[in-house]
Each structure stands twice: as structure tokens, then as C-alpha cells.
Amino acid sequence: MSRPKISVIGAGNVGASAAFRAAELELGDVVLVDIVEGMPQGKALDLNQMCPVSGKDVRFTGTNSYDDTANSDVVIITSGIPRKPGMSRDDLISTNTKIVKEVTEQVAKHSPNAILILVTNPLDAMVYVAHKVSGFPRERVMGMAGVLDSARFRTFISMELDVSVENIHAFVLGGHGDSMVPLARYTTVAGIPIPDLISQDRIESLIDRTRKGGAEIVGLLKTGSAFYAPGVSAVEMAESILRDKRKILPCCVLADGEFGIENTFVGLPVKLGTNGVEEIIKIELTDKEKEELHISAGQVKELCDLIDGMGIV
Ligand code: APR
């Protein structure tokens, strides 16, 4: 039996971090693709030379050609450009839509049975683009945002209570942006809901920091955005799929009536296994949580309408 094949499109910061994590988990062989010549080849060689030391049997290939990605099981798409000073949101959307469209066409052609995990921002809208361009069923096209947003929330709770990160489970639903919906009631420390452990005021402040988690890092780095946590988060999804672990994770998926949301990509609780999205888990939401989720989904819908209006896909 051959090893699973994971292609990572975009060998930049997030792509390289994802590749590194895939090796740590010995998840399969990894193909790194980028438009920059030499760079993915160089990173792949470096990663190959890491493996004897870490004792992992993983083969890395760096390439500028999609031929090398043929028959991938999972494809993680990170290619895109970051928002630069002076660039409007619409310019960013149009550029990344073109990149994700071009990449997805190639990926779908060479790996028609692959499961796609999008990371490129604006996340939910890019999942929409990849779904539309690939023609893949909704079970096989998803986005990484909720795992990262939940990880940020878990980190801040762990710091607040000085407890192990392993004790903390958190659920952040909705779109990847200011309108994300952290669910305090479903966030627990060793099974204890956080409202029993942290005052409402402090919870609000941790939620606020979570919402601004990406921007906080951009403000510090100045020349780029977060990459370690995003790379590892995408690989947690890939692992659940490739090892059929059936983890329940918050992922961006196409809602088709779930939670009363129609035909919109948004972060929901999803069981991930061999087939990709095995199930969207229905949980009870309060009226306020439902309203917040609908507002968040509405914002994604607006972005997708904007993309439709651009006539790119
Ligand atoms: N095909 C393949 N690779 C491409 C293409 C393309 N058409 N266009 C750009 N790339 C590559 C770039 O050459 C670069 O190496 O995508 C890579 C992006 O890497 P970085 O600039 O380091 O960005 P990174 O921090 O990895 O973020 C990637 O993930 O979290 C999101 O907002 C973030 O959208 C961004 C994405």
C-alpha cells in the first residue's frame, strides 16, 4: 500500500509550516507547489534532509508543475497574496480569486478525487470559489478557519486560567473575520463550561482578543500574517480525513439548510473522515447565537455576490 499523497499549493509561510507538520505526523508524502521557481524545490530538499534526524519516512517533492500533484488524496491550498498597504479589499479579493481559480482548475484536473482544504483569505469566499471551479461535491471542499480561531480562543483561556491547553475544547463558528461566533457555552475546560470558571466580562475580553487574533499578529510581524498555527490547523483537518479519525472540528463548509442557512459557506461543526465532510453536527443555539451566525453567514454571502459580480468565476 502506498503512502497517502498530500499536495500543498503555495510553499510560503503557511504552506511550509503545514508541510513540516505533515512530516512530524508522518501523514504521507508531500508535494509543495509554487509559482516561484526553485523555492518549493529548495524547501522540499531541506525538509527531506530533516527526516533522517526526526526519524520520519516522508518524501517531499518541490515543483512548479501540477503533473507532480497527480492523484493527491488531500490538497491544501494556501496560494495567494496578502493585503498590502493601500490595497483595497476588493483588489485583494479579485487577485486571490484569480489565483484560487487558476490553482483549483489545475488541482481538479490532476486529482479529480482529492479533498480540498482552503487556507487562502478571505477564507470563506475562497472556499466558494474552489467549490464552484472544481465542481466537486460539498463533502470534498472545505476551509480552515474555525480550527485556528478555536485554537486562539483555547490559548487565551489557557493563559487566563493557567491550565493545560489539552484540557480546553472550544467552538468558534461562523465566517473567518470580525463576525466569527465563539460559543462560550460549548467551550469547556476538562468538561466544565467556561461560564462556570470565568466571569462574563473576562469571557467577553477573551472573545474580543480571539476576533482580533489575526490582526494582533499582523500588527507585530508587520510584513506578513500568522503561519505556524494556520499550517498546523490545516494539517489537523488533513489528518482526521486521511486517518479517518472522525474528529468534530469547526470547518468552513457549504451550508444547505443547516442552522437555517441556505447555500452559503460558513464555519460549522463538522465530522471529518475518509469522505471529507462525513456529517454536519447540529447543535442547539440560543436565539442570540443563531442571530450572530446568520449575520456572519450574510457577510460571507455578500462577498460571494461581489465575486460573482466580478465575472472571474
Ligand atoms: N500558484 C501557486 N502559488 C502561488 C500562486 C499561484 N498562482 N500565487 C501565489 N503563490 C504563492 C506565492 O508565491 C507564495 O509563496 O503563494 C505563497 C503564499 O505564501 P506567503 O506569501 O508566505 O503567505 P502565507 O503567510 O503562507 O499565507 C498564505 O494563507 O492565512 C492565509 O491570509 C493568508 O491568504 C494567505 C495565505
XYZ file of C-alpha atoms in Angstrom, residues 7-294:
288
model
C -0.189 18.424 -2.077
C 0.337 21.863 -0.616
C -0.209 24.686 -3.086
C 1.708 27.810 -2.135
C 5.042 26.987 -0.493
C 5.174 30.206 1.516
C 4.941 30.535 5.262
C 1.675 28.648 5.825
C 2.454 26.020 3.169
C 5.905 25.268 4.576
C 4.547 25.092 8.140
C 1.859 22.658 7.001
C 4.476 20.528 5.229
C 6.641 20.469 8.358
C 3.690 19.370 10.486
C 2.693 16.660 7.995
C 6.205 15.226 8.370
C 6.002 15.333 12.164
C 2.811 13.264 11.958
C 4.252 11.031 9.193
C 0.982 11.674 7.414
C 2.117 10.869 3.895
C 4.310 12.119 1.061
C 4.069 15.847 0.438
C 4.253 17.800 -2.830
C 4.968 21.519 -2.453
C 3.870 23.656 -5.409
C 4.580 27.326 -6.021
C 4.879 29.707 -8.963
C 8.270 30.871 -7.729
C 10.934 28.773 -9.410
C 13.426 26.983 -7.163
C 11.782 27.947 -3.885
C 9.499 24.884 -3.432
C 12.342 22.652 -4.691
C 14.711 24.162 -2.125
C 12.252 23.864 0.746
C 11.434 20.259 -0.210
C 15.105 19.336 -0.248
C 15.608 20.943 3.145
C 12.543 19.097 4.511
C 13.825 15.791 3.071
C 17.107 16.355 4.850
C 15.219 16.940 8.109
C 13.623 13.485 8.018
C 16.640 11.321 8.909
C 17.085 13.453 12.021
C 13.423 13.396 13.018
C 13.149 9.723 12.023
C 10.176 10.192 9.721
C 9.665 8.355 6.454
C 8.113 11.081 4.385
C 9.176 12.101 0.885
C 8.920 15.754 -0.143
C 8.788 16.985 -3.720
C 9.086 20.651 -4.618
C 7.762 21.673 -8.002
C 6.274 24.301 -10.293
C 4.266 21.700 -12.202
C 0.886 20.227 -11.332
C 1.878 16.963 -13.025
C 3.677 16.106 -9.776
C 0.456 16.535 -7.793
C -1.409 13.870 -9.792
C -3.770 11.709 -7.752
C -3.321 13.556 -4.470
C -5.593 12.436 -1.657
C -5.708 15.820 0.061
C -4.758 19.224 -1.353
C -4.128 22.160 0.974
C -4.427 25.470 -0.897
C -2.520 28.389 0.646
C -1.558 30.289 -2.505
C -2.461 33.929 -2.577
C -1.185 37.359 -1.823
C -1.524 39.153 1.484
C -3.257 42.514 1.650
C -0.665 45.194 1.097
C -0.784 48.746 2.415
C -3.027 50.865 0.216
C -4.702 47.845 -1.365
C -8.475 47.841 -1.238
C -10.376 44.816 -0.021
C -11.868 44.432 -3.497
C -8.408 44.360 -5.109
C -7.327 41.632 -2.700
C -10.466 39.632 -3.389
C -10.110 39.886 -7.128
C -6.400 38.894 -7.073
C -6.869 35.938 -4.732
C -9.998 34.826 -6.595
C -7.949 34.657 -9.806
C -5.154 32.719 -8.039
C -7.516 30.256 -6.339
C -9.438 29.776 -9.590
C -6.288 29.000 -11.583
C -4.909 26.698 -8.881
C -8.196 24.842 -8.382
C -8.572 24.199 -12.113
C -5.153 22.529 -12.172
C -5.729 20.611 -8.948
C -9.137 19.305 -10.055
C -7.727 18.238 -13.425
C -4.824 16.293 -11.931
C -6.535 14.969 -8.781
C -10.243 14.570 -9.545
C -10.865 12.600 -6.345
C -8.960 14.828 -3.936
C -10.340 16.541 -0.872
C -9.576 20.281 -0.878
C -8.721 22.273 2.234
C -8.571 26.020 1.552
C -6.482 28.374 3.682
C -6.193 31.449 1.419
C -8.032 34.541 2.626
C -10.695 35.821 2.543
C -11.271 32.239 3.586
C -14.975 31.551 3.264
C -15.178 33.294 -0.111
C -12.173 31.349 -1.411
C -13.875 28.064 -0.441
C -16.849 29.251 -2.501
C -14.530 29.875 -5.477
C -12.818 26.468 -5.172
C -16.165 24.686 -4.853
C -17.557 26.435 -7.909
C -14.463 25.961 -10.071
C -13.737 22.334 -9.103
C -17.314 21.131 -9.425
C -16.511 18.805 -6.511
C -19.321 17.858 -4.112
C -19.551 19.857 -0.900
C -18.157 16.916 1.084
C -14.772 17.427 -0.625
C -14.298 21.215 -0.454
C -13.774 22.911 2.885
C -11.909 25.735 4.555
C -9.625 26.028 7.536
C -10.620 28.863 9.831
C -12.591 27.505 12.770
C -9.766 25.242 13.963
C -7.449 28.264 14.058
C -9.965 30.646 15.607
C -10.814 27.998 18.221
C -7.109 27.404 18.879
C -6.680 31.119 19.526
C -9.631 31.106 21.928
C -8.208 27.989 23.657
C -4.814 29.649 24.010
C -6.257 32.724 25.697
C -8.408 30.577 28.044
C -5.357 28.502 28.948
C -3.407 31.679 29.761
C -6.328 33.104 31.751
C -6.768 30.009 33.952
C -3.190 28.751 33.836
C -4.361 25.279 32.803
C -3.179 22.830 30.156
C -4.213 23.619 26.598
C -5.106 19.940 26.334
C -7.961 20.432 28.812
C -9.644 23.040 26.657
C -12.177 22.447 23.916
C -13.593 25.461 22.164
C -16.042 26.102 19.378
C -15.802 29.131 17.152
C -18.328 29.056 14.315
C -19.268 31.478 11.550
C -17.093 33.241 8.994
C -13.376 33.890 9.440
C -13.461 37.547 10.368
C -14.770 40.033 12.864
C -18.186 38.389 12.744
C -16.951 34.951 13.892
C -19.147 33.349 16.546
C -17.254 31.993 19.583
C -19.636 29.768 21.559
C -18.766 30.175 25.246
C -21.459 27.686 26.325
C -19.821 24.939 24.256
C -16.319 25.858 25.349
C -15.088 23.717 28.226
C -12.115 23.175 30.496
C -11.908 19.494 31.496
C -15.593 19.288 30.591
C -16.577 22.337 32.683
C -18.262 25.082 30.605
C -16.205 28.292 30.826
C -19.090 30.452 32.123
C -18.678 28.410 35.365
C -14.991 29.322 35.602
C -14.504 32.776 34.074
C -16.541 35.936 34.645
C -18.701 37.184 31.779
C -16.571 40.326 31.478
C -13.377 38.341 31.105
C -15.006 35.931 28.619
C -16.041 38.942 26.511
C -12.488 40.221 26.575
C -11.037 36.822 25.549
C -13.593 36.637 22.746
C -12.620 40.114 21.592
C -8.930 39.134 21.502
C -9.854 35.974 19.567
C -11.797 38.004 16.979
C -8.776 40.248 16.508
C -6.272 37.362 16.805
C -5.082 37.529 13.211
C -4.732 41.317 13.222
C -2.776 41.242 16.501
C -0.121 39.058 14.847
C -0.065 41.128 11.632
C 0.497 44.218 13.787
C 3.530 42.607 15.395
C 5.026 40.920 12.328
C 4.389 43.926 10.056
C 5.487 42.052 6.926
C 3.125 39.093 6.951
C 0.441 37.179 8.804
C 0.303 34.181 11.152
C 1.569 30.900 9.781
C 2.548 28.324 12.432
C -0.952 27.934 13.889
C -2.685 28.150 10.470
C -0.355 25.499 8.988
C -0.835 23.086 11.889
C -4.603 23.677 11.896
C -4.924 22.752 8.211
C -2.969 19.564 8.878
C -5.241 18.629 11.804
C -8.088 18.561 9.280
C -5.990 16.566 6.785
C -5.062 14.055 9.492
C -8.663 13.497 10.519
C -9.501 12.815 6.862
C -6.516 10.638 5.932
C -6.618 8.572 9.139
C -10.442 8.540 9.225
C -10.299 9.817 12.782
C -13.776 11.381 12.543
C -12.863 14.362 14.668
C -15.530 17.003 15.086
C -13.924 20.283 14.090
C -15.273 23.697 13.153
C -14.727 23.950 9.390
C -15.971 26.187 6.622
C -18.470 24.147 4.595
C -21.391 24.765 2.290
C -24.480 25.065 4.465
C -27.506 23.620 2.729
C -30.268 24.371 5.183
C -28.272 23.511 8.321
C -28.926 26.031 11.102
C -31.405 27.676 8.718
C -28.578 28.832 6.426
C -29.061 28.208 2.717
C -26.379 27.851 0.090
C -23.621 29.737 1.939
C -20.111 28.803 3.015
C -19.660 29.275 6.742
C -17.922 27.692 9.719
C -19.989 24.874 11.256
C -19.227 21.807 13.423
C -18.192 19.074 11.014
C -17.179 15.432 11.391
C -14.144 14.818 9.159
C -13.314 11.343 7.854
C -12.295 9.445 4.724
C -15.035 11.042 2.657
C -14.218 14.555 3.830
C -17.298 16.061 5.428
C -18.977 12.979 6.905
C -21.612 14.947 8.767
C -22.526 18.457 9.828
C -23.298 18.245 13.543
C -26.463 20.008 14.607
C -26.205 21.720 17.982
C -28.728 23.817 19.859
C -28.070 27.527 19.597
C -29.669 30.313 21.597
C -31.570 32.971 19.640
C -28.622 35.333 20.067
C -26.082 32.766 18.836
C -28.336 31.930 15.882
C -28.652 35.601 15.024
C -24.873 36.067 15.172
C -24.313 33.032 12.945
C -26.825 34.376 10.408
